Short mmCIF file of C-alpha atoms in Angstrom, two decimals:
data_model
loop_
_atom_site.label_atom_id
_atom_site.label_comp_id
_atom_site.label_asym_id
_atom_site.label_seq_id
_atom_site.Cartn_x
_atom_site.Cartn_y
_atom_site.Cartn_z
CA MET A 1446 164.16 97.46 135.24
CA LEU A 1447 161.09 98.12 137.19
CA ALA A 1448 160.24 101.47 135.29
CA MET A 1449 161.00 99.65 132.11
CA ASP A 1450 158.56 96.72 133.30
CA ARG A 1451 156.02 99.18 134.03
CA ARG A 1452 156.30 100.83 130.91
CA ALA A 1453 156.11 97.83 129.23
CA LEU A 1454 152.84 97.04 131.07
CA LEU A 1455 151.55 100.28 130.20
CA ALA A 1456 152.11 99.91 126.38
CA GLY A 1457 150.69 96.43 126.53
CA SER A 1458 147.51 97.50 128.21
CA ALA A 1459 147.34 100.23 125.61
CA SER A 1460 147.89 97.99 122.66
CA SER A 1461 145.20 95.61 124.38
CA ALA A 1462 142.67 98.51 124.39
CA LEU A 1463 143.58 99.41 121.07
CA ALA A 1464 143.02 95.93 119.88
CA LEU A 1465 139.63 95.79 121.43
CA LEU A 1466 138.39 99.05 120.22
CA ALA A 1467 139.82 98.30 116.47
CA PRO A 1468 137.09 95.83 115.57
CA ARG A 1469 134.43 98.41 116.77
CA ALA A 1470 135.96 101.16 114.64
CA ALA A 1471 136.16 98.72 111.61
CA ARG A 1472 132.60 97.75 112.03
CA ALA A 1473 131.43 101.39 112.03
CA ASP A 1474 132.93 101.94 108.86
CA ASP A 1475 132.87 98.19 107.46
CA MET A 1476 133.78 98.31 103.84
CA THR A 1477 133.96 94.58 103.15
CA GLY A 1478 132.82 93.73 99.63
CA VAL A 1479 134.04 97.12 98.12
CA SER A 1480 137.14 98.25 96.41
CA ALA A 1481 138.13 101.07 94.40
CA THR A 1482 136.52 99.41 91.34
CA GLU A 1483 134.17 96.91 92.57
CA ILE A 1484 130.84 96.48 94.70
CA LYS A 1485 129.85 92.75 95.84
CA ILE A 1486 126.41 92.14 96.28
CA GLY A 1487 124.83 88.54 97.18
CA SER A 1488 121.81 86.48 96.96
CA THR A 1489 120.14 83.08 97.15
CA THR A 1490 117.20 81.91 95.17
CA SER A 1491 115.47 79.07 94.01
CA LEU A 1492 116.69 77.80 91.09
CA SER A 1493 115.29 74.38 91.88
CA GLY A 1494 112.91 72.96 93.85
CA PRO A 1495 109.20 73.69 94.70
CA VAL A 1496 109.26 77.46 93.74
CA SER A 1497 111.96 77.19 91.08
CA ALA A 1498 109.71 79.40 88.87
CA LEU A 1499 110.70 82.63 90.97
CA GLY A 1500 114.47 81.93 90.45
CA VAL A 1501 114.27 83.84 87.03
CA GLN A 1502 114.03 87.17 89.19
CA ALA A 1503 117.58 86.64 90.06
CA ARG A 1504 118.64 86.00 86.71
CA CYS A 1505 116.93 89.39 85.58
CA GLN A 1506 118.61 91.26 88.06
CA ASP A 1507 121.94 89.79 87.02
CA ALA A 1508 121.13 91.05 83.46
CA PHE A 1509 120.17 94.62 85.17
CA PHE A 1510 123.48 94.91 86.89
CA ARG A 1511 125.38 94.05 83.57
CA MET A 1512 123.37 97.02 81.90
CA ILE A 1513 124.41 99.18 85.02
CA ASN A 1514 127.81 98.07 84.54
CA GLU A 1515 128.09 98.75 80.81
CA SER A 1516 126.66 102.32 81.67
CA GLY A 1517 129.79 102.96 84.13
CA GLY A 1518 128.53 101.33 87.13
CA ILE A 1519 127.83 103.15 90.37
CA ALA A 1520 130.24 105.95 91.66
CA GLY A 1521 132.75 104.46 89.20
CA ARG A 1522 132.46 100.92 90.67
CA LYS A 1523 131.35 97.94 88.90
CA ILE A 1524 128.80 95.67 90.29
CA THR A 1525 129.62 92.10 90.89
CA TYR A 1526 126.55 90.03 91.55
CA ILE A 1527 126.70 86.47 93.20
CA TYR A 1528 123.76 84.39 93.67
CA TYR A 1529 123.58 80.87 94.35
CA ASP A 1530 120.63 78.21 94.39
CA ASP A 1531 119.20 76.96 97.72
CA GLY A 1532 116.30 74.83 96.39
CA PHE A 1533 113.88 76.63 98.76
CA SER A 1534 115.58 74.67 101.66
CA PRO A 1535 116.52 76.88 104.84
CA PRO A 1536 119.56 74.46 105.59
CA LYS A 1537 120.83 74.95 102.34
CA THR A 1538 120.18 79.04 102.53
CA LEU A 1539 122.54 79.20 105.62
CA GLU A 1540 125.16 77.42 103.81
CA GLN A 1541 124.99 79.56 100.95
CA VAL A 1542 124.71 82.68 102.99
CA ARG A 1543 127.72 81.62 104.94
CA ARG A 1544 129.58 80.96 101.65
CA LEU A 1545 128.70 84.49 100.20
CA LEU A 1546 129.72 86.63 103.42
CA GLU A 1547 132.53 84.48 104.68
CA GLN A 1548 134.07 83.22 101.59
CA ASP A 1549 132.89 85.71 98.96
CA GLN A 1550 132.92 88.53 101.18
CA VAL A 1551 129.95 90.45 99.62
CA SER A 1552 129.23 93.70 100.89
CA PHE A 1553 125.50 92.83 101.37
CA LEU A 1554 122.54 90.74 100.74
CA PHE A 1555 119.96 91.69 98.15
CA ASN A 1556 116.33 90.35 97.40
CA MET A 1557 116.64 87.04 98.74
CA LEU A 1558 113.93 84.79 97.80
CA GLY A 1559 111.35 83.15 100.45
CA THR A 1560 110.11 83.35 104.13
CA ALA A 1561 111.55 79.90 105.40
CA PRO A 1562 114.97 80.58 103.67
CA ASN A 1563 115.27 84.30 104.73
CA SER A 1564 114.21 82.97 108.34
CA ALA A 1565 117.08 80.84 108.58
CA VAL A 1566 119.63 83.21 108.25
CA VAL A 1567 117.94 86.37 109.48
CA LYS A 1568 119.68 86.25 113.11
CA TYR A 1569 123.08 85.34 111.72
CA VAL A 1570 122.94 88.01 109.54
CA ASN A 1571 122.02 90.73 111.80
CA ALA A 1572 124.54 89.63 114.30
CA LYS A 1573 127.35 90.19 111.41
CA LYS A 1574 125.61 93.47 110.84
CA VAL A 1575 125.20 93.00 107.05
CA PRO A 1576 122.34 94.91 105.27
CA HIS A 1577 119.93 92.23 104.28
CA LEU A 1578 117.74 94.42 101.81
CA PHE A 1579 114.44 94.31 99.82
CA LEU A 1580 113.78 90.54 100.51
CA SER A 1581 111.29 88.94 98.00
CA VAL A 1582 109.01 88.10 100.66
CA ASN A 1583 105.58 89.14 101.69
CA GLY A 1584 105.71 88.58 105.50
CA ASP A 1585 104.77 91.31 108.14
CA LYS A 1586 107.57 90.58 110.24
CA TRP A 1587 110.21 91.61 107.50
CA GLY A 1588 109.47 95.33 108.86
CA ASN A 1589 110.56 94.64 112.30
CA TYR A 1590 113.11 97.28 112.52
CA LYS A 1591 113.75 97.07 116.32
CA GLU A 1592 114.48 93.01 116.39
CA ASN A 1593 116.30 93.13 112.84
CA PRO A 1594 117.54 96.47 112.29
CA TRP A 1595 119.74 95.14 109.15
CA THR A 1596 116.90 93.31 107.57
CA MET A 1597 114.07 94.82 105.17
CA GLY A 1598 111.41 93.71 103.11
CA PHE A 1599 109.80 95.25 99.97
CA ALA A 1600 106.71 94.20 98.69
CA PRO A 1601 103.09 94.95 100.74
CA SER A 1602 102.78 92.87 103.68
CA ALA A 1603 100.83 89.86 103.21
CA ARG A 1604 98.76 90.95 106.20
CA ILE A 1605 97.87 94.02 104.96
CA GLU A 1606 97.05 92.49 101.56
CA SER A 1607 94.76 89.98 103.21
CA GLN A 1608 93.34 92.88 105.20
CA ILE A 1609 92.25 94.50 101.87
CA TYR A 1610 90.71 91.22 100.42
CA THR A 1611 88.90 90.67 103.24
CA LYS A 1612 87.32 94.31 103.56
CA TYR A 1613 86.49 94.08 99.97
CA MET A 1614 84.80 90.82 100.26
CA LEU A 1615 82.76 91.94 103.23
CA GLN A 1616 81.61 95.01 101.12
CA GLN A 1617 80.56 92.78 98.48
CA LYS A 1618 78.71 90.24 101.00
CA PRO A 1619 78.70 91.36 104.90
CA ASP A 1620 77.86 87.65 106.17
CA ALA A 1621 80.47 86.25 104.13
CA LYS A 1622 82.16 82.73 105.24
CA ILE A 1623 85.81 82.48 104.15
CA ALA A 1624 88.02 79.60 103.52
CA ILE A 1625 91.69 80.17 103.91
CA LEU A 1626 94.47 77.89 102.31
CA TYR A 1627 97.76 78.84 103.91
CA GLN A 1628 101.27 77.68 103.49
CA ASN A 1629 102.38 76.70 107.53
CA ASP A 1630 104.88 79.38 107.70
CA ASP A 1631 105.03 83.02 108.49
CA LEU A 1632 103.94 84.13 105.00
CA GLY A 1633 100.79 82.07 105.22
CA LYS A 1634 100.10 82.87 108.92
CA ASP A 1635 100.23 86.67 108.01
CA TYR A 1636 97.10 85.75 105.44
CA VAL A 1637 95.11 84.28 108.29
CA GLY A 1638 96.35 87.14 110.73
CA GLY A 1639 94.86 89.44 108.45
CA VAL A 1640 91.74 88.05 108.11
CA ARG A 1641 91.39 87.75 111.88
CA ASP A 1642 92.46 91.58 112.05
CA VAL A 1643 89.21 92.59 110.09
CA LEU A 1644 86.53 89.97 111.58
CA GLY A 1645 88.07 90.03 115.26
CA SER A 1646 85.59 88.05 117.63
CA ASP A 1647 83.77 86.71 114.46
CA PHE A 1648 86.75 84.98 112.89
CA ASP A 1649 86.21 81.40 114.58
CA LYS A 1650 82.62 81.47 113.40
CA ARG A 1651 83.01 82.33 110.08
CA VAL A 1652 86.44 81.21 109.05
CA THR A 1653 87.80 77.88 108.00
CA ALA A 1654 91.50 77.84 107.61
CA ILE A 1655 93.70 74.76 106.49
CA ALA A 1656 97.46 74.71 106.43
CA HIS A 1657 99.85 72.90 103.95
CA GLU A 1658 103.48 72.22 104.16
CA ALA A 1659 105.93 73.77 101.40
CA ALA A 1660 106.99 70.25 100.69
CA ASP A 1661 103.75 68.72 100.14
CA PRO A 1662 102.96 67.55 96.60
CA THR A 1663 99.50 69.00 96.27
CA VAL A 1664 96.90 70.72 97.90
CA ASP A 1665 93.74 68.89 96.60
CA SER A 1666 92.67 67.47 99.88
CA GLN A 1667 92.85 70.63 101.61
CA LEU A 1668 90.70 72.17 98.85
CA VAL A 1669 88.25 69.39 99.26
CA SER A 1670 87.88 70.09 102.83
CA LEU A 1671 87.59 73.86 102.38
CA ARG A 1672 84.80 73.40 99.78
CA ALA A 1673 82.88 71.32 102.42
CA SER A 1674 82.79 74.61 104.56
CA GLY A 1675 80.52 76.29 102.02
CA ALA A 1676 82.73 79.41 102.07
CA ASP A 1677 81.60 82.49 99.75
CA MET A 1678 85.56 83.37 99.76
CA LEU A 1679 88.50 81.57 99.13
CA LEU A 1680 91.55 83.12 99.99
CA SER A 1681 94.86 81.36 98.66
CA GLY A 1682 97.71 82.71 101.08
CA THR A 1683 100.54 80.60 99.83
CA THR A 1684 103.36 80.59 97.01
CA ALA A 1685 103.15 79.97 93.41
CA LYS A 1686 102.85 76.14 92.82
CA PHE A 1687 100.10 75.89 95.31
CA VAL A 1688 98.16 78.91 94.01
CA ALA A 1689 98.29 77.29 90.64
CA GLN A 1690 96.96 73.97 92.32
CA SER A 1691 94.25 75.75 94.23
CA ILE A 1692 92.88 77.51 90.99
CA ARG A 1693 92.64 74.24 89.15
CA LYS A 1694 91.17 72.21 92.08
CA ALA A 1695 88.47 74.91 92.91
CA TYR A 1696 87.64 75.15 89.31
CA ASP A 1697 87.46 71.11 89.14
CA LEU A 1698 85.09 71.26 92.28
CA GLN A 1699 82.83 73.91 90.68
CA TRP A 1700 83.31 75.89 93.84
CA LYS A 1701 81.91 79.29 92.80
CA ALA A 1702 83.49 81.08 95.75
CA THR A 1703 85.40 84.60 95.07
CA HIS A 1704 88.77 83.47 95.08
CA PHE A 1705 91.63 85.88 96.15
CA ILE A 1706 95.21 84.88 95.69
CA ALA A 1707 98.47 86.09 96.97
CA SER A 1708 100.08 88.83 94.98
CA GLY A 1709 103.37 86.48 94.83
CA GLY A 1710 101.27 83.87 93.00
CA ALA A 1711 99.86 86.38 90.46
CA SER A 1712 102.23 85.66 87.50
CA ILE A 1713 100.16 84.79 84.19
CA THR A 1714 102.81 82.65 82.71
CA GLY A 1715 104.09 81.16 85.71
CA VAL A 1716 100.79 80.53 87.51
CA LEU A 1717 97.58 81.48 85.67
CA ILE A 1718 98.72 79.56 82.53
CA PRO A 1719 99.77 76.15 84.23
CA ALA A 1720 96.48 76.27 86.32
CA GLY A 1721 94.73 76.96 83.10
CA PRO A 1722 93.50 80.52 82.17
CA GLU A 1723 89.73 79.47 81.71
CA ARG A 1724 90.14 78.16 85.30
CA ALA A 1725 91.41 81.36 86.78
CA VAL A 1726 88.51 83.78 84.98
CA GLY A 1727 87.59 85.89 87.83
CA VAL A 1728 90.51 85.35 90.23
CA ILE A 1729 91.43 88.46 92.29
CA SER A 1730 94.80 89.52 93.43
CA SER A 1731 96.75 92.93 94.03
CA ALA A 1732 99.19 94.79 92.08
CA TYR A 1733 101.93 97.53 92.70
CA VAL A 1734 103.81 97.20 89.48
CA LYS A 1735 102.67 97.57 85.94
CA ASP A 1736 101.91 94.72 83.75
CA ALA A 1737 103.97 94.78 80.81
CA SER A 1738 101.50 92.83 78.77
CA ASP A 1739 98.57 95.32 79.51
CA PRO A 1740 97.73 97.45 76.26
CA ALA A 1741 97.30 100.45 78.82
CA TRP A 1742 100.72 100.65 79.19
CA ALA A 1743 101.62 100.28 75.42
CA SER A 1744 102.95 103.79 75.26
CA ASP A 1745 104.37 104.20 78.64
CA PRO A 1746 107.89 105.40 79.11
CA GLY A 1747 108.63 103.31 81.93
CA ILE A 1748 107.54 100.11 80.44
CA GLY A 1749 109.23 100.98 77.45
CA ASP A 1750 112.34 101.36 79.16
CA TYR A 1751 111.94 98.04 80.57
CA LEU A 1752 111.23 96.17 77.61
CA ALA A 1753 114.29 97.81 75.82
CA PHE A 1754 116.31 96.31 78.64
CA MET A 1755 114.68 92.96 78.44
CA LYS A 1756 115.58 92.86 74.42
CA LYS A 1757 118.98 93.87 74.69
CA TYR A 1758 120.41 92.38 78.35
CA PHE A 1759 117.90 89.47 79.20
CA PRO A 1760 116.67 88.20 75.56
CA ASP A 1761 115.59 84.78 76.95
CA GLY A 1762 113.44 86.13 79.72
CA ASN A 1763 109.89 86.71 79.05
CA PRO A 1764 109.27 90.30 79.16
CA HIS A 1765 105.66 89.78 80.19
CA GLU A 1766 106.31 87.63 83.10
CA SER A 1767 105.68 89.54 86.00
CA TYR A 1768 108.52 88.19 88.10
CA ASN A 1769 110.85 90.01 85.54
CA THR A 1770 109.04 93.30 85.91
CA TYR A 1771 109.34 92.99 89.84
CA ALA A 1772 112.94 92.11 89.53
CA TYR A 1773 113.69 95.19 87.39
CA THR A 1774 111.72 97.41 89.85
CA VAL A 1775 113.51 96.19 93.04
CA ALA A 1776 116.58 96.71 91.22
CA LYS A 1777 115.88 100.27 90.51
CA VAL A 1778 115.18 100.82 94.07
CA LEU A 1779 118.63 99.47 95.07
CA MET A 1780 120.04 101.75 92.77
CA GLN A 1781 118.47 104.70 94.16
CA VAL A 1782 119.86 103.59 97.51
CA LEU A 1783 123.44 103.00 96.14
CA THR A 1784 123.05 106.65 94.62
CA GLN A 1785 122.20 108.23 97.95
CA CYS A 1786 125.27 106.69 99.51
CA ASP A 1787 127.16 109.41 97.25
CA GLY A 1788 130.41 107.18 97.01
CA HIS A 1789 130.64 105.77 100.61
CA PHE A 1790 129.49 102.34 100.76
CA SER A 1791 130.07 101.36 104.10
CA ARG A 1792 127.37 98.66 105.13
CA GLU A 1793 126.20 101.33 108.05
CA ASN A 1794 125.97 103.86 105.18
CA ILE A 1795 124.02 101.45 102.72
CA MET A 1796 121.69 100.51 105.48
CA LYS A 1797 121.34 104.16 106.36
CA GLN A 1798 120.34 104.96 102.88
CA ALA A 1799 117.97 102.11 102.68
CA SER A 1800 115.95 103.44 105.62
CA ASN A 1801 115.77 107.13 104.03
CA LEU A 1802 113.80 106.81 100.88
CA LYS A 1803 111.45 109.31 100.37
CA ASP A 1804 108.27 109.19 98.09
CA MET A 1805 110.43 107.52 95.46
CA GLN A 1806 108.30 106.86 92.22
CA VAL A 1807 109.74 103.86 89.96
CA PRO A 1808 108.52 104.09 86.37
CA THR A 1809 107.52 100.41 86.25
CA MET A 1810 104.87 100.94 89.55
CA LEU A 1811 101.41 101.88 89.12
CA PRO A 1812 100.83 105.56 89.09
CA GLY A 1813 100.49 106.88 92.89
CA ILE A 1814 102.58 104.21 94.46
CA LYS A 1815 105.70 105.58 96.25
CA VAL A 1816 108.54 103.82 98.00
CA ASN A 1817 109.04 105.19 101.51
CA THR A 1818 111.21 104.02 104.30
CA SER A 1819 112.57 105.72 107.74
CA PRO A 1820 114.46 104.38 110.48
CA THR A 1821 111.20 103.45 112.08
CA ASN A 1822 109.54 102.20 108.82
CA TYR A 1823 110.78 99.09 107.03
CA HIS A 1824 108.03 98.65 104.94
CA PRO A 1825 108.90 100.42 101.66
CA LEU A 1826 105.55 99.59 100.25
CA ARG A 1827 102.12 99.94 101.78
CA GLN A 1828 99.82 100.38 98.56
CA VAL A 1829 98.19 98.21 96.14
CA GLN A 1830 95.31 98.09 93.68
CA LEU A 1831 93.00 95.13 93.21
CA GLN A 1832 92.90 93.34 90.18
CA ARG A 1833 90.74 90.69 88.10
CA PHE A 1834 91.82 88.17 85.60
CA ASP A 1835 89.66 87.94 82.86
CA GLY A 1836 91.01 84.90 81.06
CA THR A 1837 93.88 86.89 79.08
CA GLY A 1838 95.11 89.51 81.44
CA TRP A 1839 94.67 91.25 84.83
CA LYS A 1840 92.21 94.09 84.78
CA ARG A 1841 92.56 96.68 87.52
CA PHE A 1842 89.60 98.06 89.32
CA GLY A 1843 89.01 100.60 92.15
CA ASN A 1844 91.57 103.12 93.77
CA ILE A 1845 94.78 102.71 94.86
CA ILE A 1846 94.63 101.55 98.67
CA GLU A 1847 96.79 102.68 101.31
CA GLY A 1848 97.56 99.93 103.95
CA ALA A 1849 97.63 102.25 106.90
CA ASP A 1850 94.13 103.60 106.16
CA ILE A 1851 92.27 100.33 106.05
#
């Protein structure tokens, strides 16, 4: 009887040990959201709220995945893309991401919109070891592979962008005074940080920076205060709605400062036309994706494929809307990641392949701009080209600028 008890005890101990080990083994090869016929992808976006114009990106990507499915899917699996509206409200984002992971059981999260919304879920997602890929954000922190190894941004960092703007302005006017309108979050603070990087100890003497909140109805009062600083350069380090307002108000104030705007607010149809194209003449931004409305790309094969996609799969979308070109471009990069998975779609391998992109050239990106990632580089894009609005379209000028070189 004693021997049997000992055997039972040993068997129970072994079972307990296996029970402890089993979850670790499952996590190492976590195939949640993947079956023999399907890969589930999740996202949140702003179909309502202060930046609802950007919600079109998810709709465009939904159409892109339908195109992929019609052509056979990826490694014989169809893509099921589930995206929910969070209204650009961080508590709602967390609610919707929990729904995606715990109820819908998606494999990974893709191109989620917004700094504050993503900040609300990043710890939760990383604790669950779910790939949180190619976020639609510009913050520098989204490349922090040490703190958040399952999270990766996509676009060039706002900090790099503002460094480039400041360098360019100082080349034109070495003693320039600078005014910064920034959204009071990580995105806006990166724009301030980039200017500080360049100016160093001169920052406080030459810069007037005023914040606004994402929920503010307007930024008119901030523009009036910034105008009083007498600055030669205005940097609108904020989101689309407020970029449009800053363009309009600066014009109404007859402020002749050189106006730089966040690349995320450079949409002609979503920002410049609402602001008034005549008010936006001379505004400068940066680009890494081709402008489908630019005659320079009329015979470009990459833009041709994009326009054909829009006509067939997303006819309600505006093919000249930069948000759509961007959405298509990011989806192309995701397809490369899934192709590199070679049929093995564990969460671990998806993340491994996302951090192993080498000199990828996407046909809708500007010539010379390449996607590169590694286990110690979670900033896929570091290159831009400056562009100036002439009242009808963006005109690029200067060379491709590598962020690491500035």
